Amino acid sequence: MTEFHKEQCFINGEWLGKGQTPITNPANDVQIALVPNMGADETKKAIAAAKAAFGPWSKLLAKERSAILRKWYELIVANADELGALLTKEQGKPLAEAKGEIMYAASFVEFYAEEAKRIYGETIPSPYPDGRIVVIRQPIGVIAAITPWNFPAAMITRKVAPAFAAGCTAVVKPAPDTPLTAFALAALAQEAGLPDGVLNVISGDAQAIGGAMCESPDVRAMTFTGSTAVGKILIKQCADTVKQMGLELGGNAPFIVFDDADVDAAVQGAMVSKFRNAGQTCVCANRIFVQSGVYEEFSKKLTIEVEKMKVGFGDEDGVTQGPLINDAAVAKVERLVGDAVGKGASVTTGGKLHELGGRFYEPTVLTNVTKNMDMTTNEIFGPVAPLYKFETEDEVVELANATEFGLASYFYARDLGRVWRVAEALDYGMVCINSGILSTEVAPFGGVKESGIGREGSRHGIEEFTETKYMLMSGI
Ligand code: SIN
């Protein structure tokens, strides 16, 4: 049985570095680990290790890579309780959600263990009598992955599992707040038999590590989940080496409730979409538009549900919302709520720091929210549900699309014509109809406009880790 509570970085199969940077529990600031503070030199070593490992790993049979991924999946599932507890400690989300994330993370490893065997090419009818056209897909090479703190496990496996399935090797930089889950996943990958150098995990100076990743001509793809601002910097930094980019960036999700919706179902959908991970997801409902005929009913019912939430330490029984990740996150939520209330929004529940203090914020519902308030154009990334009133379908589609973002969108309606019209009109990479959650390993997750480039999950998630090679076989 692997001891996966590691406090060192993982380079070329070795656990390296000494504890320098404290990792604290966001619920109470208690130090839970000391991790290394690595930089450009160690990143270069990790890239070299990944480059050396690429040849042998990519030459394994797809079935052999698949078997190792399958074993990794089984180990993650077997250790889901402990991994969940570790994740709660470093990230703060309630245990049930943390374990849910571990299973979500595992699902990508399982899916791509299967998909490794299905990276098909094609043949194309040739225009030449003595020629045949064959297209194959080959692994792109070493990839760099930069992952966020809000999903410390799933955003790693959603990136590296398809990369490994394709035959690529990886250097991962987890978020500085949450490296322990990343180290634990690496320890389990090692136990599963992943060869040295295929996965490397480095934590430390974000700019130095990211800079070395971007500059290196040996890194052929950059995959990142995080803010649009950082995504734009990475695009610029990767330009000189013309890397493949996979970017999952910010969102500003509309959640629309039409008059013909099942209001109770819409309330349940809003609860999951808005309050999962204390509102700290890129796909969280950020603007809840409710048609005037059901506005009162929806706001009353949502307020009742929100008041049932239990805020507290993630490892306490019955807790449904943990702390926010850091002080800056709390300050941002306070500022946005203050701005909205100052401009005329009403608080039906919550609206302030929770009595536990620290980084605990009350689950909040705001009514009479209007588009001149700052939260309309900013990702709240906190447990605040702002309700906007609208009258017509055309009006709400225009409001929903009035953003530079285009990741997830949600709406509740029963009229079939409206369902098709609105789904097609929403300028988003993902449209979730009559449900509040759309994340699954079998579907392509990703955005349009400034929400990103590429898709993760499903068979599409493997595309950015392969190159398409056209071979003209002539002289036949
Ligand atoms: C994210 O917030 O970045 C990912 C959310 C998800 O996969 O559901």
Coordinates of C-alpha atoms and ligand atoms in Angstrom, one line a residue:
M1 CA 0.0 0.0 0.0
T2 CA 1.5 3.3 -1.1
E3 CA 2.0 6.1 1.4
F4 CA 0.6 8.9 -0.7
H5 CA 0.9 11.8 1.7
K6 CA 3.9 13.3 0.1
E7 CA 5.5 16.7 0.7
Q8 CA 8.0 16.6 -2.1
C9 CA 8.0 17.2 -5.8
F10 CA 8.0 14.2 -8.2
I11 CA 10.7 14.3 -11.0
N12 CA 11.7 11.3 -13.0
G13 CA 10.3 8.9 -10.5
E14 CA 12.0 10.5 -7.5
W15 CA 10.6 12.4 -4.6
L16 CA 12.7 15.6 -4.4
G17 CA 13.1 18.9 -2.6
K18 CA 12.8 19.9 1.0
G19 CA 9.9 21.6 2.8
Q20 CA 10.0 25.4 2.4
T21 CA 6.5 26.6 1.7
P22 CA 3.7 26.1 4.2
I23 CA 0.4 24.7 3.0
T24 CA -2.5 25.6 5.2
N25 CA -6.0 24.5 5.7
P26 CA -8.2 27.4 4.4
A27 CA -10.8 26.7 7.1
N28 CA -8.5 27.6 10.0
D29 CA -5.1 28.5 8.7
V30 CA -3.5 25.5 10.4
Q31 CA -0.3 24.4 8.6
I32 CA -0.8 20.9 7.2
A33 CA 2.5 20.5 5.2
L34 CA 5.7 22.1 4.0
V35 CA 6.4 21.7 0.4
P36 CA 9.4 22.6 -1.8
N37 CA 9.7 25.9 -3.6
M38 CA 11.1 24.8 -7.0
G39 CA 11.8 27.0 -9.9
A40 CA 13.1 27.1 -13.5
D41 CA 16.1 24.7 -13.0
E42 CA 14.0 21.9 -11.6
T43 CA 11.3 22.5 -14.3
K44 CA 14.0 22.1 -16.9
K45 CA 15.1 18.8 -15.3
A46 CA 11.5 17.6 -15.3
I47 CA 11.1 18.5 -19.0
A48 CA 14.3 16.6 -19.8
A49 CA 13.0 13.6 -17.9
A50 CA 9.6 13.8 -19.7
K51 CA 11.5 14.1 -23.0
A52 CA 13.6 11.0 -22.3
A53 CA 10.5 9.0 -21.2
F54 CA 8.5 10.0 -24.2
G55 CA 10.2 7.5 -26.7
P56 CA 9.6 4.4 -24.7
W57 CA 6.2 5.4 -23.4
S58 CA 4.9 6.4 -26.8
K59 CA 6.2 3.1 -28.3
L60 CA 4.3 0.9 -25.8
L61 CA 1.2 -0.8 -27.2
A62 CA -1.9 1.2 -26.6
K63 CA -3.2 -1.8 -24.7
E64 CA -0.1 -1.6 -22.4
R65 CA -0.6 2.1 -21.7
S66 CA -4.3 1.4 -21.1
A67 CA -3.5 -1.3 -18.5
I68 CA -1.4 1.1 -16.5
L69 CA -4.0 3.8 -16.6
R70 CA -6.7 1.3 -15.5
K71 CA -4.5 0.3 -12.6
W72 CA -4.1 4.0 -11.7
Y73 CA -7.9 4.4 -11.8
E74 CA -8.4 1.4 -9.5
L75 CA -5.9 2.8 -7.0
I76 CA -7.6 6.2 -6.9
V77 CA -11.0 4.6 -6.3
A78 CA -9.6 2.3 -3.7
N79 CA -8.1 5.3 -1.8
A80 CA -11.0 7.7 -2.5
D81 CA -11.9 8.2 1.2
E82 CA -8.4 9.2 2.2
L83 CA -7.8 11.3 -0.9
G84 CA -11.1 13.1 -0.3
A85 CA -10.0 13.8 3.3
L86 CA -6.7 15.2 2.1
L87 CA -8.4 17.4 -0.5
T88 CA -10.8 18.8 2.1
K89 CA -7.9 19.7 4.3
E90 CA -6.0 21.6 1.6
Q91 CA -8.9 23.0 -0.3
G92 CA -11.8 23.3 2.2
K93 CA -14.7 21.8 0.2
P94 CA -17.0 19.5 2.3
L95 CA -16.0 15.8 2.5
A96 CA -18.8 14.5 0.4
E97 CA -17.9 16.9 -2.4
A98 CA -14.2 16.2 -2.1
K99 CA -14.8 12.5 -2.4
G100 CA -17.2 13.3 -5.3
E101 CA -14.3 15.1 -7.0
I102 CA -12.0 12.2 -6.5
M103 CA -14.5 9.9 -8.2
Y104 CA -14.9 12.5 -11.0
A105 CA -11.0 12.6 -11.3
A106 CA -10.9 8.8 -11.4
S107 CA -13.6 8.8 -14.1
F108 CA -11.2 10.6 -16.6
V109 CA -8.5 8.0 -15.9
E110 CA -11.0 5.2 -16.5
F111 CA -12.4 6.7 -19.7
Y112 CA -9.0 7.4 -21.2
A113 CA -7.7 4.0 -20.3
E114 CA -10.4 2.7 -22.6
E115 CA -9.9 5.5 -25.2
A116 CA -6.2 4.7 -25.5
K117 CA -7.2 1.8 -27.7
R118 CA -9.4 3.9 -30.0
I119 CA -7.1 6.6 -31.3
Y120 CA -8.0 5.9 -34.9
G121 CA -6.7 7.2 -38.2
E122 CA -8.4 7.2 -41.5
T123 CA -7.9 6.4 -45.2
I124 CA -9.0 8.9 -47.8
P125 CA -10.0 8.0 -51.4
S126 CA -7.0 9.0 -53.5
P127 CA -7.1 11.3 -56.5
Y128 CA -4.0 9.5 -57.9
P129 CA -4.2 6.0 -59.5
D130 CA -0.9 4.8 -58.0
G131 CA -1.4 6.6 -54.6
R132 CA -3.1 5.9 -51.4
I133 CA -3.8 8.4 -48.6
V134 CA -3.5 7.4 -45.0
V135 CA -3.9 9.6 -42.0
I136 CA -2.5 8.6 -38.6
R137 CA -2.6 10.3 -35.2
Q138 CA 0.6 10.4 -33.2
P139 CA 1.3 11.8 -29.7
I140 CA 2.4 15.4 -29.7
G141 CA 5.3 14.9 -27.2
V142 CA 5.9 16.4 -23.8
I143 CA 3.0 18.4 -22.5
A144 CA 2.9 21.0 -19.7
A145 CA -0.2 21.2 -17.5
I146 CA -1.0 24.1 -15.1
T147 CA -4.0 23.3 -12.9
P148 CA -6.2 25.3 -10.5
W149 CA -7.0 25.0 -6.8
N150 CA -10.8 24.6 -7.2
F151 CA -10.5 21.1 -8.5
P152 CA -7.1 19.9 -7.3
A153 CA -7.6 16.3 -8.5
A154 CA -10.0 16.3 -11.4
M155 CA -8.3 19.1 -13.4
I156 CA -5.1 17.1 -13.3
T157 CA -6.5 13.8 -14.5
R158 CA -8.8 15.5 -17.1
K159 CA -5.5 16.7 -18.7
V160 CA -2.9 14.0 -18.1
A161 CA -5.1 10.9 -18.6
P162 CA -5.8 11.7 -22.3
A163 CA -2.2 12.8 -22.8
F164 CA -0.9 9.5 -21.4
A165 CA -3.4 7.5 -23.4
A166 CA -2.1 9.2 -26.6
G167 CA 1.5 8.4 -25.6
C168 CA 2.6 11.8 -24.3
T169 CA 4.5 12.5 -21.2
A170 CA 3.8 15.4 -18.8
V171 CA 5.1 18.0 -16.4
V172 CA 2.4 19.3 -14.1
K173 CA 2.3 22.5 -12.0
P174 CA -0.5 22.3 -9.5
A175 CA -1.9 25.4 -7.9
P176 CA 0.3 26.7 -5.1
D177 CA -2.6 26.3 -2.6
T178 CA -3.2 22.6 -3.4
P179 CA -0.1 20.6 -4.3
L180 CA -0.8 17.7 -1.9
T181 CA -3.6 16.1 -3.8
A182 CA -1.4 16.4 -6.9
F183 CA 1.5 14.6 -5.1
A184 CA -0.9 11.9 -3.9
L185 CA -2.1 11.3 -7.4
A186 CA 1.5 11.0 -8.6
A187 CA 2.3 8.5 -5.8
L188 CA -0.6 6.3 -6.9
A189 CA 0.5 6.6 -10.6
Q190 CA 3.9 5.4 -9.6
E191 CA 2.4 2.5 -7.7
A192 CA 0.3 1.7 -10.8
G193 CA 3.5 1.2 -12.8
L194 CA 3.7 4.5 -14.7
P195 CA 7.3 4.6 -15.9
D196 CA 9.7 7.2 -14.4
G197 CA 9.6 10.5 -16.2
V198 CA 6.1 10.0 -17.7
L199 CA 4.5 12.2 -15.0
N200 CA 6.4 14.9 -13.2
V201 CA 4.8 17.2 -10.6
I202 CA 6.5 20.4 -9.5
S203 CA 5.4 23.1 -7.1
G204 CA 7.0 26.4 -6.2
D205 CA 7.5 29.7 -8.0
A206 CA 4.6 29.8 -10.4
Q207 CA 6.1 32.4 -12.7
A208 CA 9.5 30.6 -12.9
I209 CA 7.9 27.2 -13.5
G210 CA 5.3 28.5 -16.0
G211 CA 8.0 30.5 -17.7
A212 CA 10.3 27.5 -18.1
M213 CA 7.4 25.5 -19.4
C214 CA 6.4 28.1 -22.0
E215 CA 10.0 28.8 -23.2
S216 CA 11.0 25.2 -23.7
P217 CA 10.9 24.0 -27.3
D218 CA 10.7 20.5 -26.0
V219 CA 7.2 21.2 -24.5
R220 CA 4.8 20.7 -27.5
A221 CA 1.5 21.5 -25.8
M222 CA 0.4 23.7 -22.9
T223 CA -2.9 22.8 -21.2
F224 CA -4.2 25.2 -18.5
T225 CA -7.3 25.7 -16.4
G226 CA -7.6 29.1 -14.7
S227 CA -8.3 32.7 -15.3
T228 CA -8.6 34.3 -18.7
A229 CA -6.0 36.9 -17.7
V230 CA -3.4 34.2 -17.1
G231 CA -4.5 32.3 -20.2
K232 CA -3.7 35.3 -22.3
I233 CA -0.3 35.6 -20.8
L234 CA 0.4 31.9 -21.5
I235 CA -0.7 32.3 -25.1
K236 CA 1.8 35.1 -25.5
Q237 CA 4.6 33.2 -23.7
C238 CA 4.0 30.1 -25.8
A239 CA 4.0 32.0 -29.1
D240 CA 7.7 31.8 -29.7
T241 CA 7.7 28.0 -29.6
V242 CA 4.3 27.7 -31.3
K243 CA 2.8 25.2 -28.9
Q244 CA -0.6 23.6 -29.1
M245 CA -2.8 25.3 -26.5
G246 CA -5.7 23.8 -24.5
L247 CA -7.2 26.5 -22.4
E248 CA -10.2 26.3 -19.9
L249 CA -10.6 29.9 -18.8
G250 CA -13.1 32.0 -17.0
G251 CA -16.9 31.9 -17.3
N252 CA -19.9 34.1 -16.7
A253 CA -22.6 31.5 -16.8
P254 CA -26.2 32.6 -17.4
F255 CA -28.9 30.5 -15.7
I256 CA -32.3 31.2 -17.2
V257 CA -35.6 30.3 -15.8
F258 CA -38.5 30.7 -18.2
D259 CA -42.2 31.0 -17.2
D260 CA -42.9 27.5 -18.5
A261 CA -40.2 25.9 -16.4
D262 CA -40.7 23.4 -13.6
V263 CA -39.8 25.9 -10.9
D264 CA -39.0 23.4 -8.2
A265 CA -36.6 21.6 -10.6
A266 CA -35.1 25.0 -11.5
V267 CA -34.5 25.8 -7.8
Q268 CA -32.7 22.4 -7.3
G269 CA -30.7 23.0 -10.5
A270 CA -29.7 26.5 -9.3
M271 CA -28.6 25.1 -5.9
V272 CA -26.1 22.7 -7.5
S273 CA -25.0 25.0 -10.2
K274 CA -24.5 28.0 -7.9
F275 CA -23.3 26.5 -4.6
R276 CA -21.1 23.5 -5.7
N277 CA -17.7 24.2 -4.2
A278 CA -19.0 27.4 -2.5
G279 CA -19.6 28.9 -5.9
Q280 CA -15.9 28.5 -6.9
T281 CA -16.2 26.8 -10.3
C282 CA -15.8 28.2 -13.8
V283 CA -19.2 26.8 -14.7
C284 CA -21.1 28.2 -11.7
A285 CA -24.3 30.2 -12.4
N286 CA -23.1 33.7 -12.3
R287 CA -26.2 35.5 -13.5
I288 CA -29.6 34.0 -12.7
F289 CA -32.3 35.4 -15.1
V290 CA -35.9 34.7 -14.1
Q291 CA -38.9 35.5 -16.2
S292 CA -41.3 37.9 -14.5
G293 CA -44.2 35.3 -14.2
V294 CA -42.2 33.0 -11.9
Y295 CA -39.7 35.5 -10.4
E296 CA -41.5 35.8 -7.0
E297 CA -42.0 32.1 -6.7
F298 CA -38.5 31.2 -7.7
S299 CA -36.8 33.7 -5.4
K300 CA -38.9 32.6 -2.4
K301 CA -38.2 28.9 -3.0
L302 CA -34.5 29.5 -3.7
T303 CA -34.1 31.5 -0.5
I304 CA -35.8 28.7 1.5
E305 CA -33.4 26.1 0.0
V306 CA -30.3 28.3 0.6
E307 CA -31.3 28.8 4.2
K308 CA -31.1 25.0 4.7
M309 CA -27.4 25.0 3.8
K310 CA -24.9 24.3 6.6
V311 CA -21.7 26.3 6.6
G312 CA -18.6 24.9 8.4
F313 CA -15.4 22.9 8.3
G314 CA -15.5 20.5 5.4
D315 CA -14.9 17.5 7.6
E316 CA -17.9 18.1 9.9
D317 CA -21.0 16.1 9.5
G318 CA -23.8 17.7 7.4
V319 CA -21.7 20.6 6.2
T320 CA -22.7 21.7 2.7
Q321 CA -20.5 24.7 2.3
G322 CA -16.9 25.2 3.4
P323 CA -14.7 28.3 3.4
L324 CA -13.5 30.2 0.4
I325 CA -10.0 29.6 -0.7
N326 CA -8.3 32.7 0.6
D327 CA -8.8 36.2 1.9
A328 CA -8.7 37.8 -1.6
A329 CA -11.7 35.6 -2.6
V330 CA -13.6 36.8 0.5
A331 CA -12.7 40.4 -0.2
K332 CA -13.9 40.1 -3.8
V333 CA -17.3 38.6 -2.8
E334 CA -17.7 41.3 -0.2
R335 CA -16.9 44.0 -2.7
L336 CA -19.3 42.7 -5.4
V337 CA -22.2 42.3 -2.9
G338 CA -21.5 45.7 -1.5
D339 CA -21.6 47.2 -5.0
A340 CA -24.9 45.4 -5.8
V341 CA -26.6 46.4 -2.6
G342 CA -25.4 50.0 -3.0
K343 CA -27.0 50.1 -6.4
G344 CA -30.4 48.8 -5.3
A345 CA -30.2 44.9 -4.9
S346 CA -32.0 43.4 -1.9
V347 CA -30.6 40.6 0.2
T348 CA -33.2 37.8 0.9
T349 CA -30.7 35.7 2.8
G350 CA -27.0 35.9 3.7
G351 CA -25.1 38.9 2.3
K352 CA -22.2 39.0 4.8
L353 CA -19.3 37.1 6.4
H354 CA -20.6 34.0 8.3
E355 CA -20.4 34.1 12.1
L356 CA -17.6 31.5 11.9
G357 CA -15.5 34.4 10.5
G358 CA -12.3 33.8 8.6
R359 CA -13.1 32.8 5.0
F360 CA -16.6 31.6 5.7
Y361 CA -19.2 33.6 3.7
E362 CA -22.9 33.2 4.1
P363 CA -24.8 31.5 1.2
T364 CA -26.5 34.5 -0.3
V365 CA -29.5 35.3 -2.5
L366 CA -29.9 38.8 -4.0
T367 CA -33.0 40.0 -5.8
N368 CA -33.5 43.1 -8.0
V369 CA -30.1 42.7 -9.5
T370 CA -29.6 44.8 -12.6
K371 CA -27.0 44.9 -15.4
N372 CA -25.2 48.0 -14.2
M373 CA -24.0 46.1 -11.1
D374 CA -20.3 44.9 -11.1
M375 CA -21.2 41.3 -10.6
T376 CA -22.9 41.2 -14.0
T377 CA -19.5 41.4 -15.8
N378 CA -17.3 39.8 -13.1
E379 CA -17.0 36.2 -12.2
I380 CA -18.2 36.2 -8.5
F381 CA -16.5 32.9 -7.6
G382 CA -18.4 32.7 -4.3
P383 CA -21.7 31.6 -2.8
V384 CA -23.9 34.5 -4.1
A385 CA -27.0 33.9 -6.3
P386 CA -28.0 37.2 -8.1
L387 CA -31.5 37.2 -9.5
Y388 CA -32.3 39.4 -12.6
K389 CA -35.9 39.8 -13.8
F390 CA -36.6 39.6 -17.6
E391 CA -39.7 39.7 -19.8
T392 CA -39.0 38.1 -23.2
E393 CA -37.0 35.3 -24.8
D394 CA -35.2 37.7 -27.2
E395 CA -34.3 40.0 -24.3
V396 CA -32.8 37.3 -22.1
V397 CA -30.8 35.7 -25.0
E398 CA -29.3 39.1 -25.7
L399 CA -28.5 39.6 -22.0
A400 CA -27.0 36.1 -21.6
N401 CA -24.7 36.6 -24.6
A402 CA -23.6 40.1 -23.6
T403 CA -20.3 38.9 -22.2
E404 CA -16.8 38.2 -23.6
F405 CA -17.1 34.7 -21.9
G406 CA -18.8 31.6 -23.4
L407 CA -18.2 28.6 -21.2
A408 CA -21.3 27.1 -19.5
S409 CA -25.0 28.2 -19.8
Y410 CA -28.1 26.8 -18.3
F411 CA -31.8 27.2 -18.8
Y412 CA -35.1 25.7 -17.7
A413 CA -38.1 25.5 -20.0
R414 CA -40.6 22.9 -21.2
D415 CA -41.7 24.3 -24.6
L416 CA -39.9 22.2 -27.2
G417 CA -39.6 25.0 -29.7
R418 CA -38.1 27.4 -27.1
V419 CA -35.7 24.7 -25.9
W420 CA -34.2 24.4 -29.4
R421 CA -34.3 28.1 -30.2
V422 CA -32.5 29.1 -27.0
A423 CA -30.0 26.2 -27.0
E424 CA -29.0 27.2 -30.5
A425 CA -28.9 31.0 -29.8
L426 CA -26.7 30.8 -26.7
D427 CA -23.2 31.7 -27.6
Y428 CA -21.6 29.1 -25.2
G429 CA -19.5 26.0 -25.5
M430 CA -21.9 24.1 -23.2
V431 CA -25.6 24.5 -22.8
C432 CA -27.3 22.6 -19.9
I433 CA -31.1 22.3 -20.3
N434 CA -33.3 21.5 -17.3
S435 CA -30.4 20.4 -15.2
G436 CA -27.8 22.2 -13.0
I437 CA -24.8 20.1 -13.6
L438 CA -23.2 19.1 -16.9
S439 CA -19.7 17.9 -16.0
T440 CA -19.0 14.4 -17.0
E441 CA -16.0 12.6 -18.4
V442 CA -17.9 11.4 -21.5
A443 CA -18.8 14.9 -22.8
P444 CA -16.6 17.7 -24.3
F445 CA -16.1 20.4 -21.7
G446 CA -14.9 23.8 -23.0
G447 CA -15.8 27.3 -24.0
V448 CA -15.9 29.7 -26.8
K449 CA -14.8 33.4 -27.0
E450 CA -12.5 34.3 -24.1
S451 CA -13.5 31.2 -22.2
G452 CA -10.9 29.1 -23.9
I453 CA -9.6 26.9 -26.7
G454 CA -10.2 23.2 -27.1
R455 CA -12.2 20.6 -25.3
E456 CA -11.5 18.3 -22.3
G457 CA -13.2 15.0 -21.6
S458 CA -14.8 12.7 -24.2
R459 CA -13.0 11.5 -27.4
H460 CA -12.4 15.2 -28.3
G461 CA -10.3 15.6 -25.2
I462 CA -7.5 13.5 -26.7
E463 CA -7.2 15.7 -29.9
E464 CA -5.0 18.4 -28.5
F465 CA -2.4 15.7 -27.5
T466 CA -2.1 14.2 -30.9
E467 CA -0.8 15.4 -34.2
T468 CA -2.4 14.4 -37.5
K469 CA 0.0 13.0 -40.0
Y470 CA -0.9 12.6 -43.6
M471 CA 1.0 9.9 -45.5
L472 CA 0.8 9.7 -49.3
M473 CA 1.8 6.2 -50.3
S474 CA 2.7 6.5 -53.9
G475 CA 4.2 4.2 -56.6
I476 CA 1.7 1.4 -56.0
Ligands
SIN1 C1 -13.8 24.3 -13.3 O1 -14.4 25.0 -12.6 O2 -12.7 24.6 -13.8 C2 -14.2 22.9 -13.7 C3 -15.6 22.5 -13.3 C4 -16.0 21.2 -13.7 O3 -15.3 20.4 -14.3 O4 -17.2 20.9 -13.5

